[in-house]
Short mmCIF file of C-alpha atoms in Angstrom, two decimals:
data_model
loop_
_atom_site.label_atom_id
_atom_site.label_comp_id
_atom_site.label_asym_id
_atom_site.label_seq_id
_atom_site.Cartn_x
_atom_site.Cartn_y
_atom_site.Cartn_z
CA MET A 588 -101.73 68.45 172.01
CA LYS A 589 -100.58 71.31 174.21
CA SER A 590 -98.54 70.77 177.35
CA ALA A 591 -96.81 72.82 179.99
CA VAL A 592 -94.52 71.90 182.88
CA GLU A 593 -94.52 73.47 186.34
CA THR A 594 -91.68 72.83 188.79
CA LEU A 595 -93.19 72.10 192.20
CA ASN A 596 -89.81 71.55 193.88
CA PRO A 597 -86.34 70.42 192.73
CA THR A 598 -87.54 66.80 192.53
CA ARG A 599 -91.17 67.06 191.41
CA VAL A 600 -93.05 68.59 188.47
CA ARG A 601 -96.64 68.94 187.33
CA LEU A 602 -97.44 68.46 183.65
CA THR A 603 -100.62 70.12 182.34
CA VAL A 604 -101.89 68.63 179.09
CA GLU A 605 -104.74 69.58 176.75
CA VAL A 606 -105.72 67.28 173.89
CA PRO A 607 -108.17 68.14 171.08
CA PHE A 608 -110.88 65.48 170.87
CA GLU A 609 -109.96 64.46 167.33
CA GLU A 610 -106.59 63.20 168.61
CA LEU A 611 -108.49 60.58 170.60
CA LYS A 612 -109.98 58.99 167.47
CA ASP A 613 -107.65 55.96 167.44
CA SER A 614 -108.28 55.32 171.14
CA LEU A 615 -112.04 55.68 170.65
CA ASP A 616 -111.96 53.17 167.79
CA ALA A 617 -109.94 50.81 169.97
CA ALA A 618 -112.45 51.26 172.82
CA TYR A 619 -115.43 50.36 170.61
CA LYS A 620 -113.52 47.35 169.25
CA LYS A 621 -112.62 46.13 172.74
CA ILE A 622 -116.16 46.52 174.05
CA ASN A 623 -117.43 44.76 170.92
CA GLN A 624 -115.40 41.70 171.82
CA GLN A 625 -116.62 41.68 175.41
CA VAL A 626 -120.39 42.12 175.11
CA THR A 627 -123.31 40.43 173.37
CA VAL A 628 -126.35 42.23 171.94
CA LYS A 629 -129.26 40.26 170.54
CA GLY A 630 -129.62 40.72 166.79
CA PHE A 631 -125.95 41.50 166.21
CA ARG A 632 -123.01 39.21 165.63
CA LYS A 633 -120.20 39.44 168.17
CA GLY A 634 -117.76 42.12 167.14
CA LYS A 635 -120.26 43.68 164.70
CA ILE A 636 -122.27 45.86 167.09
CA PRO A 637 -122.58 49.45 165.74
CA ALA A 638 -121.10 52.24 167.84
CA ARG A 639 -124.49 53.94 168.32
CA VAL A 640 -125.91 50.70 169.78
CA ILE A 641 -122.99 50.39 172.21
CA ASP A 642 -123.57 54.04 173.24
CA GLN A 643 -127.28 53.36 173.81
CA ARG A 644 -126.87 50.05 175.61
CA PHE A 645 -123.74 50.65 177.70
CA GLY A 646 -123.39 54.40 177.76
CA ARG A 647 -121.07 56.78 175.96
CA GLY A 648 -119.32 57.38 179.29
CA ALA A 649 -118.04 53.80 179.40
CA VAL A 650 -116.57 54.20 175.92
CA LEU A 651 -114.92 57.52 176.80
CA GLU A 652 -113.41 56.02 179.97
CA GLU A 653 -111.95 53.11 178.00
CA ALA A 654 -110.60 55.48 175.33
CA VAL A 655 -108.98 57.81 177.86
CA ASN A 656 -107.35 54.89 179.69
CA ASP A 657 -105.93 53.72 176.36
CA ALA A 658 -104.67 57.17 175.34
CA LEU A 659 -103.19 58.42 178.63
CA PRO A 660 -99.89 56.47 178.61
CA LYS A 661 -98.99 57.69 175.14
CA LEU A 662 -100.10 61.27 175.84
CA TYR A 663 -98.16 61.31 179.11
CA THR A 664 -95.00 60.04 177.37
CA GLU A 665 -95.31 62.73 174.70
CA ALA A 666 -95.67 65.40 177.39
CA VAL A 667 -92.63 64.07 179.27
CA ASN A 668 -90.51 64.10 176.11
CA GLU A 669 -91.68 67.59 175.23
CA ALA A 670 -90.84 68.87 178.71
CA GLU A 671 -87.45 67.09 178.63
CA VAL A 672 -87.73 65.77 182.18
CA ASN A 673 -86.55 62.43 183.60
CA PRO A 674 -89.47 60.98 185.58
CA LEU A 675 -88.97 58.55 188.45
CA GLY A 676 -91.72 56.04 189.15
CA GLN A 677 -95.38 56.31 188.22
CA PRO A 678 -97.16 59.67 187.87
CA GLU A 679 -100.25 60.80 189.79
CA VAL A 680 -102.73 61.59 187.01
CA ASP A 681 -105.86 63.69 187.44
CA ILE A 682 -108.42 64.17 184.64
CA THR A 683 -109.39 67.83 184.96
CA GLU A 684 -111.72 68.07 181.96
CA LEU A 685 -113.33 65.68 179.50
CA LYS A 686 -115.81 67.21 177.04
CA ASP A 687 -117.18 64.76 174.52
CA GLY A 688 -116.35 65.98 171.04
CA GLU A 689 -114.26 68.88 172.33
CA LYS A 690 -111.20 68.11 174.45
CA LEU A 691 -109.44 66.13 177.15
CA ALA A 692 -107.36 67.87 179.83
CA PHE A 693 -105.33 66.27 182.59
CA THR A 694 -102.46 66.92 184.96
CA ALA A 695 -99.68 64.50 185.88
CA GLU A 696 -97.48 65.01 188.93
CA VAL A 697 -94.31 62.95 189.02
CA ASP A 698 -90.95 62.82 190.77
CA ILE A 699 -87.97 63.63 188.57
CA ARG A 700 -84.22 63.27 188.73
CA PRO A 701 -82.91 66.52 190.19
CA ALA A 702 -80.43 68.63 188.28
CA ILE A 703 -77.06 67.99 189.91
CA GLU A 704 -73.89 70.05 189.65
CA ILE A 705 -70.86 67.73 189.70
CA PRO A 706 -68.52 69.19 192.35
CA ASP A 707 -64.78 69.49 191.85
CA TYR A 708 -63.50 66.24 193.29
CA SER A 709 -59.82 66.70 192.44
CA GLY A 710 -59.05 68.00 195.92
CA ILE A 711 -60.50 65.08 197.86
CA GLU A 712 -58.07 63.64 200.40
CA VAL A 713 -58.65 60.58 202.61
CA GLU A 714 -56.63 58.47 205.00
CA VAL A 715 -56.75 54.67 205.05
CA ASP A 716 -55.21 51.89 207.10
CA ALA A 717 -51.68 50.95 206.14
CA VAL A 718 -51.04 47.49 204.71
CA GLU A 719 -49.02 45.82 207.43
CA VAL A 720 -48.69 42.08 207.95
CA THR A 721 -46.92 41.14 211.18
CA ASP A 722 -45.19 37.88 212.07
CA GLU A 723 -48.06 37.37 214.52
CA ASP A 724 -50.58 37.60 211.66
CA VAL A 725 -48.67 34.97 209.72
CA GLU A 726 -48.41 32.66 212.73
CA LYS A 727 -52.15 33.01 213.36
CA SER A 728 -52.91 32.15 209.73
CA VAL A 729 -50.68 29.07 209.82
CA GLU A 730 -52.18 28.05 213.18
CA GLN A 731 -55.68 28.22 211.68
CA LEU A 732 -54.51 25.91 208.89
CA ARG A 733 -52.99 23.63 211.50
CA GLU A 734 -56.32 23.49 213.37
CA ARG A 735 -58.01 22.21 210.21
CA PHE A 736 -55.65 19.21 210.18
CA ALA A 737 -56.11 18.38 213.85
CA SER A 738 -57.01 14.81 214.79
CA THR A 739 -58.91 13.49 217.81
CA ASN A 740 -58.00 10.52 219.96
CA PRO A 741 -60.09 9.00 222.80
CA VAL A 742 -58.68 9.59 226.29
CA GLU A 743 -59.54 8.16 229.71
CA ARG A 744 -59.47 11.32 231.79
CA ALA A 745 -61.60 14.28 232.75
CA ALA A 746 -62.62 16.61 229.91
CA ALA A 747 -60.77 19.91 229.59
CA GLU A 748 -60.99 22.98 227.37
CA GLY A 749 -60.24 22.13 223.75
CA ASP A 750 -61.33 18.50 224.12
CA VAL A 751 -64.07 17.05 221.93
CA VAL A 752 -66.79 15.42 224.01
CA THR A 753 -69.70 13.29 222.87
CA ILE A 754 -72.76 14.17 224.93
CA ASP A 755 -76.44 13.41 225.48
CA LEU A 756 -78.74 16.32 226.37
CA GLU A 757 -82.16 16.60 228.03
CA ALA A 758 -83.90 19.94 228.61
CA LYS A 759 -86.82 20.50 230.98
CA VAL A 760 -89.00 23.55 231.46
CA ASP A 761 -91.17 23.66 234.59
CA GLY A 762 -90.19 20.07 235.26
CA GLU A 763 -91.45 18.77 231.90
CA VAL A 764 -89.10 17.35 229.25
CA LEU A 765 -89.53 19.38 226.05
CA PRO A 766 -90.65 17.45 222.95
CA ASP A 767 -87.63 18.86 221.09
CA GLY A 768 -85.41 18.95 224.18
CA VAL A 769 -83.64 15.60 223.84
CA ALA A 770 -80.50 14.96 221.77
CA SER A 771 -78.04 12.08 221.76
CA GLY A 772 -74.51 11.63 220.44
CA VAL A 773 -73.82 15.35 220.03
CA SER A 774 -70.16 16.18 219.30
CA TYR A 775 -69.00 19.36 221.04
CA THR A 776 -65.65 21.11 221.40
CA ILE A 777 -65.31 22.58 224.87
CA GLY A 778 -64.78 26.32 224.69
CA SER A 779 -66.23 26.77 221.20
CA GLY A 780 -69.40 28.45 222.51
CA GLU A 781 -71.48 26.70 219.85
CA LEU A 782 -74.14 25.24 222.17
CA LEU A 783 -75.87 26.44 225.31
CA ASP A 784 -74.56 29.01 227.75
CA GLY A 785 -73.14 27.20 230.77
CA ILE A 786 -72.36 23.93 229.04
CA ASP A 787 -68.58 24.50 229.05
CA GLU A 788 -68.53 24.79 232.84
CA ALA A 789 -70.88 21.79 233.19
CA VAL A 790 -68.81 19.30 231.14
CA THR A 791 -65.32 20.47 232.13
CA GLY A 792 -63.94 17.99 234.63
CA LEU A 793 -66.35 15.17 233.71
CA GLU A 794 -65.09 11.79 232.54
CA ALA A 795 -66.98 9.45 230.21
CA GLY A 796 -70.16 8.36 232.03
CA GLY A 797 -70.32 11.53 234.14
CA GLU A 798 -73.24 13.93 234.05
CA ALA A 799 -74.21 17.36 235.34
CA THR A 800 -77.23 19.64 235.44
CA PHE A 801 -77.23 23.37 234.77
CA THR A 802 -79.70 26.16 233.93
CA SER A 803 -79.55 27.91 230.56
CA GLN A 804 -81.78 30.15 228.46
CA LEU A 805 -82.82 28.29 225.31
CA LYS A 806 -81.77 29.96 222.05
CA GLY A 807 -84.28 28.19 219.80
CA GLY A 808 -86.96 25.52 219.58
CA SER A 809 -90.42 25.32 221.13
CA ALA A 810 -89.37 27.05 224.37
CA GLU A 811 -87.08 29.68 222.88
CA GLY A 812 -86.12 32.36 225.38
CA LYS A 813 -87.17 30.35 228.44
CA ASP A 814 -84.88 29.11 231.20
CA ALA A 815 -84.46 25.34 231.08
CA GLU A 816 -82.94 22.79 233.39
CA VAL A 817 -80.47 20.93 231.18
CA THR A 818 -78.96 17.56 232.03
CA VAL A 819 -75.81 16.71 230.09
CA LYS A 820 -74.15 13.28 230.11
CA VAL A 821 -70.65 12.77 228.72
CA THR A 822 -70.35 9.49 226.81
CA ALA A 823 -66.83 9.98 225.43
CA VAL A 824 -63.86 12.32 225.73
CA ALA A 825 -61.34 12.84 222.94
CA ALA A 826 -58.26 15.04 222.89
CA ARG A 827 -57.47 17.12 219.83
CA GLU A 828 -53.93 16.65 218.60
CA LEU A 829 -52.34 19.20 216.32
CA PRO A 830 -49.72 18.19 213.74
CA GLU A 831 -46.15 19.38 214.27
CA LEU A 832 -45.29 22.60 212.47
CA ASP A 833 -42.56 21.35 210.17
CA ASP A 834 -41.83 20.73 206.50
CA GLU A 835 -43.87 17.53 206.60
CA PHE A 836 -46.92 19.53 207.69
CA ALA A 837 -46.35 22.02 204.87
CA GLN A 838 -46.28 19.19 202.34
CA MET A 839 -49.47 17.68 203.79
CA ALA A 840 -51.44 20.93 204.06
CA SER A 841 -50.29 22.78 200.93
CA GLU A 842 -48.43 22.59 197.65
CA PHE A 843 -45.21 23.77 199.29
CA ASP A 844 -42.22 21.66 200.29
CA THR A 845 -41.09 23.64 203.31
CA LEU A 846 -42.71 25.45 206.24
CA ASP A 847 -40.86 28.64 205.30
CA GLU A 848 -42.43 28.58 201.83
CA LEU A 849 -45.86 28.05 203.38
CA LYS A 850 -45.35 31.01 205.70
CA ALA A 851 -44.14 33.19 202.84
CA ASP A 852 -47.26 32.33 200.87
CA SER A 853 -49.46 33.06 203.90
CA ARG A 854 -47.82 36.47 204.24
CA LYS A 855 -48.42 37.23 200.55
CA ARG A 856 -52.08 36.20 200.76
CA LEU A 857 -52.59 38.34 203.87
CA GLU A 858 -50.96 41.30 202.12
CA ASN A 859 -53.30 40.85 199.13
CA MET A 860 -56.32 40.68 201.42
CA LYS A 861 -55.28 43.82 203.28
CA GLN A 862 -54.60 45.63 200.01
CA PHE A 863 -58.11 44.70 198.85
CA ASP A 864 -59.56 45.94 202.15
CA GLN A 865 -57.48 49.11 201.88
CA ALA A 866 -58.80 49.81 198.37
CA THR A 867 -62.39 49.23 199.53
CA GLN A 868 -61.83 51.54 202.49
CA ALA A 869 -60.42 54.22 200.16
CA GLN A 870 -63.40 53.92 197.82
CA GLU A 871 -65.88 54.19 200.68
CA ARG A 872 -64.17 57.24 202.19
CA VAL A 873 -63.73 58.99 198.84
CA LEU A 874 -67.40 58.40 198.07
CA GLU A 875 -68.36 59.90 201.46
CA LYS A 876 -66.33 63.04 200.67
CA PHE A 877 -67.74 63.22 197.15
CA LEU A 878 -71.30 63.09 198.47
CA GLU A 879 -70.53 65.78 201.04
CA LEU A 880 -69.41 68.14 198.25
CA ALA A 881 -72.64 67.80 196.25
CA GLU A 882 -76.12 69.25 196.77
CA ILE A 883 -78.51 66.38 196.02
CA PRO A 884 -82.24 66.68 196.84
CA VAL A 885 -84.08 63.38 197.34
CA PRO A 886 -87.69 62.85 196.13
CA GLU A 887 -89.96 61.99 199.09
CA LYS A 888 -91.91 59.24 197.33
CA LEU A 889 -88.74 57.66 195.99
CA LEU A 890 -87.22 57.71 199.49
CA GLU A 891 -90.35 56.11 200.95
CA ASP A 892 -90.25 53.34 198.34
CA GLU A 893 -86.54 52.74 198.92
CA ILE A 894 -87.01 52.47 202.69
CA ASN A 895 -89.84 49.98 202.21
CA THR A 896 -87.76 47.94 199.76
CA ARG A 897 -84.82 47.74 202.17
CA LYS A 898 -87.08 46.69 205.04
CA HIS A 899 -88.80 44.08 202.89
CA ASN A 900 -85.52 42.61 201.65
CA LEU A 901 -84.12 42.41 205.18
CA GLU A 902 -87.23 40.93 206.76
CA HIS A 903 -88.35 38.52 204.04
CA HIS A 904 -85.05 37.50 202.46
CA GLN A 905 -82.00 37.94 204.68
CA LEU A 906 -83.68 37.33 208.05
CA GLY A 907 -86.14 34.81 206.61
CA GLN A 908 -83.27 32.61 205.44
CA MET A 909 -81.86 32.65 208.98
CA GLY A 910 -85.22 31.91 210.58
CA LEU A 911 -85.27 35.28 212.38
CA THR A 912 -88.07 37.79 212.80
CA LEU A 913 -87.38 41.52 212.66
CA GLU A 914 -88.20 41.79 216.36
CA LYS A 915 -85.69 39.09 217.29
CA TYR A 916 -83.06 40.65 214.99
CA LEU A 917 -83.46 44.04 216.68
CA GLU A 918 -83.21 42.33 220.06
CA PHE A 919 -79.91 40.70 219.05
CA GLN A 920 -78.64 44.02 217.68
CA GLY A 921 -79.69 45.90 220.80
CA LYS A 922 -81.66 48.43 218.72
CA THR A 923 -85.08 49.97 219.15
CA VAL A 924 -87.55 50.17 216.25
CA GLU A 925 -86.98 53.93 216.15
CA GLU A 926 -83.22 53.49 215.89
CA PHE A 927 -83.66 50.88 213.15
CA ASP A 928 -86.02 53.16 211.18
CA ALA A 929 -83.61 56.11 211.47
CA GLU A 930 -80.67 53.96 210.37
CA THR A 931 -82.62 52.53 207.42
CA LYS A 932 -83.65 56.02 206.31
CA GLU A 933 -80.06 57.25 206.51
CA GLN A 934 -78.86 54.32 204.40
CA ALA A 935 -81.66 54.83 201.87
CA VAL A 936 -80.86 58.54 201.49
CA LYS A 937 -77.19 57.74 200.96
CA GLY A 938 -78.02 55.03 198.42
CA ILE A 939 -80.26 57.30 196.36
CA LYS A 940 -77.80 60.21 196.44
CA THR A 941 -74.99 57.87 195.38
CA GLN A 942 -76.97 56.67 192.37
CA PHE A 943 -77.93 60.20 191.33
CA LEU A 944 -74.42 61.60 191.67
CA LEU A 945 -72.57 58.75 189.99
CA ASP A 946 -75.14 58.52 187.18
CA GLU A 947 -74.60 62.22 186.53
CA LEU A 948 -70.85 61.66 186.42
CA VAL A 949 -71.31 58.74 184.03
CA SER A 950 -73.22 61.07 181.71
CA LYS A 951 -70.75 63.94 182.06
CA GLU A 952 -67.68 61.78 181.45
CA GLN A 953 -69.48 59.68 178.81
CA LEU A 954 -68.41 56.44 180.48
CA ASN A 955 -69.41 53.39 178.48
CA VAL A 956 -69.68 49.75 179.51
CA ASP A 957 -68.31 47.21 177.05
CA GLN A 958 -69.38 43.60 176.66
CA GLU A 959 -66.36 42.23 178.53
CA GLU A 960 -67.03 44.43 181.56
CA LEU A 961 -70.71 43.49 181.58
CA THR A 962 -69.89 39.79 181.28
CA GLU A 963 -67.40 39.97 184.15
CA HIS A 964 -69.98 41.70 186.34
CA LEU A 965 -72.65 39.19 185.37
CA MET A 966 -70.34 36.30 186.29
CA ARG A 967 -69.71 37.78 189.73
CA ARG A 968 -73.39 38.46 190.36
CA ALA A 969 -74.25 34.93 189.24
CA ALA A 970 -71.71 33.45 191.68
CA SER A 971 -73.10 35.47 194.59
CA SER A 972 -76.67 34.45 193.70
CA GLY A 973 -75.83 30.74 193.68
CA MET A 974 -76.93 30.43 190.03
CA SER A 975 -74.92 29.36 187.03
CA PRO A 976 -73.89 32.20 184.68
CA ASP A 977 -76.29 30.91 182.01
CA GLN A 978 -79.21 30.72 184.45
CA PHE A 979 -78.47 34.17 185.86
CA ALA A 980 -78.09 35.71 182.39
CA GLN A 981 -81.40 34.18 181.29
CA ALA A 982 -83.15 35.53 184.40
CA VAL A 983 -81.65 38.98 183.82
CA VAL A 984 -82.79 39.10 180.19
CA GLN A 985 -86.28 37.78 180.95
CA GLY A 986 -86.68 40.27 183.79
CA GLY A 987 -85.52 43.18 181.65
CA GLN A 988 -82.67 43.81 184.10
CA VAL A 989 -79.82 44.28 181.61
CA PRO A 990 -79.97 48.11 181.88
CA MET A 991 -79.77 47.75 185.67
CA LEU A 992 -76.56 45.70 185.42
CA VAL A 993 -75.10 48.17 182.94
CA GLY A 994 -75.91 50.98 185.37
CA GLU A 995 -74.16 49.14 188.22
CA VAL A 996 -70.96 48.71 186.20
CA ALA A 997 -71.06 52.32 184.96
CA ARG A 998 -71.38 53.66 188.51
CA GLY A 999 -68.39 51.55 189.54
CA LYS A 1000 -66.37 53.09 186.73
CA ALA A 1001 -67.49 56.57 187.79
CA LEU A 1002 -66.39 55.98 191.37
CA ALA A 1003 -63.05 54.66 190.10
CA VAL A 1004 -62.57 57.95 188.23
CA VAL A 1005 -63.11 59.94 191.43
CA VAL A 1006 -60.85 57.67 193.49
CA GLU A 1007 -58.07 57.95 190.92
CA ALA A 1008 -58.27 61.75 191.12
CA ALA A 1009 -58.26 61.79 194.92
CA LYS A 1010 -55.23 61.83 197.20
CA VAL A 1011 -55.14 58.70 199.34
CA VAL A 1012 -52.58 58.31 202.11
CA ASP A 1013 -52.20 55.57 204.68
CA THR A 1014 -51.75 55.93 208.43
CA ASN A 1015 -47.98 55.92 207.90
CA GLY A 1016 -48.26 59.00 205.71
CA ASP A 1017 -47.42 57.10 202.52
CA VAL A 1018 -49.36 57.85 199.32
CA VAL A 1019 -51.49 54.92 198.17
CA ASP A 1020 -51.69 54.41 194.40
CA LEU A 1021 -55.07 52.95 193.41
CA SER A 1022 -54.87 53.68 189.68
CA ASP A 1023 -54.46 50.01 188.82
CA GLU A 1024 -57.37 48.79 190.96
CA ASP A 1025 -60.09 46.81 189.20
CA ASP A 1026 -63.25 48.81 188.44
CA GLU A 1027 -65.27 45.75 189.50
CA GLN A 1028 -64.17 46.29 193.09
CA ALA A 1029 -65.51 49.86 192.90
CA THR A 1030 -68.76 48.43 191.54
CA GLU A 1031 -69.02 46.18 194.60
CA THR A 1032 -68.43 49.18 196.87
CA VAL A 1033 -71.21 51.12 195.16
CA GLU A 1034 -73.58 48.14 195.39
CA ALA A 1035 -72.94 47.90 199.14
CA VAL A 1036 -74.11 51.51 199.49
CA THR A 1037 -77.03 51.53 197.07
CA GLY A 1038 -78.42 48.13 198.06
CA ASP A 1039 -80.63 45.95 195.85
CA ALA A 1040 -83.13 48.61 194.89
CA GLU A 1041 -82.68 50.56 191.67
CA VAL A 1042 -83.82 54.12 191.00
CA ALA A 1043 -86.24 53.36 188.18
CA GLU A 1044 -87.10 55.81 185.44
CA GLU A 1045 -90.50 55.30 183.85
CA LYS A 1046 -92.16 57.13 181.04
#
């Protein structure tokens, strides 16, 4: 076999391959054997039909087509290895010549990973938010905990903001009660904004037994988006009572004996959360700078596939689980289709460039993923998928996705290397030391950029 490679652009090549006919002997034998098992010829036992009879009855062309289809994958792989290229996705193959008894010639065009020069990232500098927890933050956190332990007690007075009312609802459109427009015994906290627009104003000031009518645009159901005349009747009013903020509350709501200890713990937890957010912010901004320093061409077909994958995942998984269509989602977001397409393309380009650049750094720095790191990553992915670790691991192995998980962890380690070399300062001008940050957090940051799709290499 003879092969040559022609570079069409930095991300695509054309392989030209010529194969002497004798090298197709195994594939020809396999073609005759396969056809033998599929056809019946009177006077011959199944599987024992001579080749000359198959040629006469079904045509030599059918045999050659079967043989070529059998041989192409292997021949293509040999050509790829000989050319030392890293193909992405499936090739476009064109048979340019097939002479029976003489030779087979074909071309294969395929996208490849571009050659990338790793830029000097030692001079990257970024600024991040300072970790500051105010007394107000602590009070807000404790107040949220206090809200969770609130109790409700019936009252004989008009409903006010913050009260919990029990209500009956009836919605009419064009004077007709909707089949799904009646509800009874609904519990609602005034001011929460969890039901219809206008309901807070309608029920405020009503006592048990009082009712009011208001107009509101329906957010769901059979008449979604239409204006409805809604009648609301209050059947009960209850006041929410918050527990006193004292040591007794701390003992009831936590493992601490005093309110001061509870507040100290709240402050520590808020600091940890802000430190985590700060590290994520640093990783994102360092990655942005790193990408800006590198020249990374993106294969057109790969970009098209990535855009389609992101759209499919959003429309059929994320939005589907929420019962939303893409049109309704864009309406809520206040975006046009053109704006959505441009944003999706931008995210896809960034995701592909991130994979290419970090994969190159993994190779250059010879970063390896050990079993403990892979297991930790698998456990986190299992938790986010709602599956048990055993179920997730089994699905990963059966789907041949282990290399994908290894790649995710390796890219996280590569980003951690860049972040550690960068200078990170907060808004106060203080240097932020991220050398002790967990690589798994960097892996999560990379995943957020690259999305669910994986740049697949196929040979």
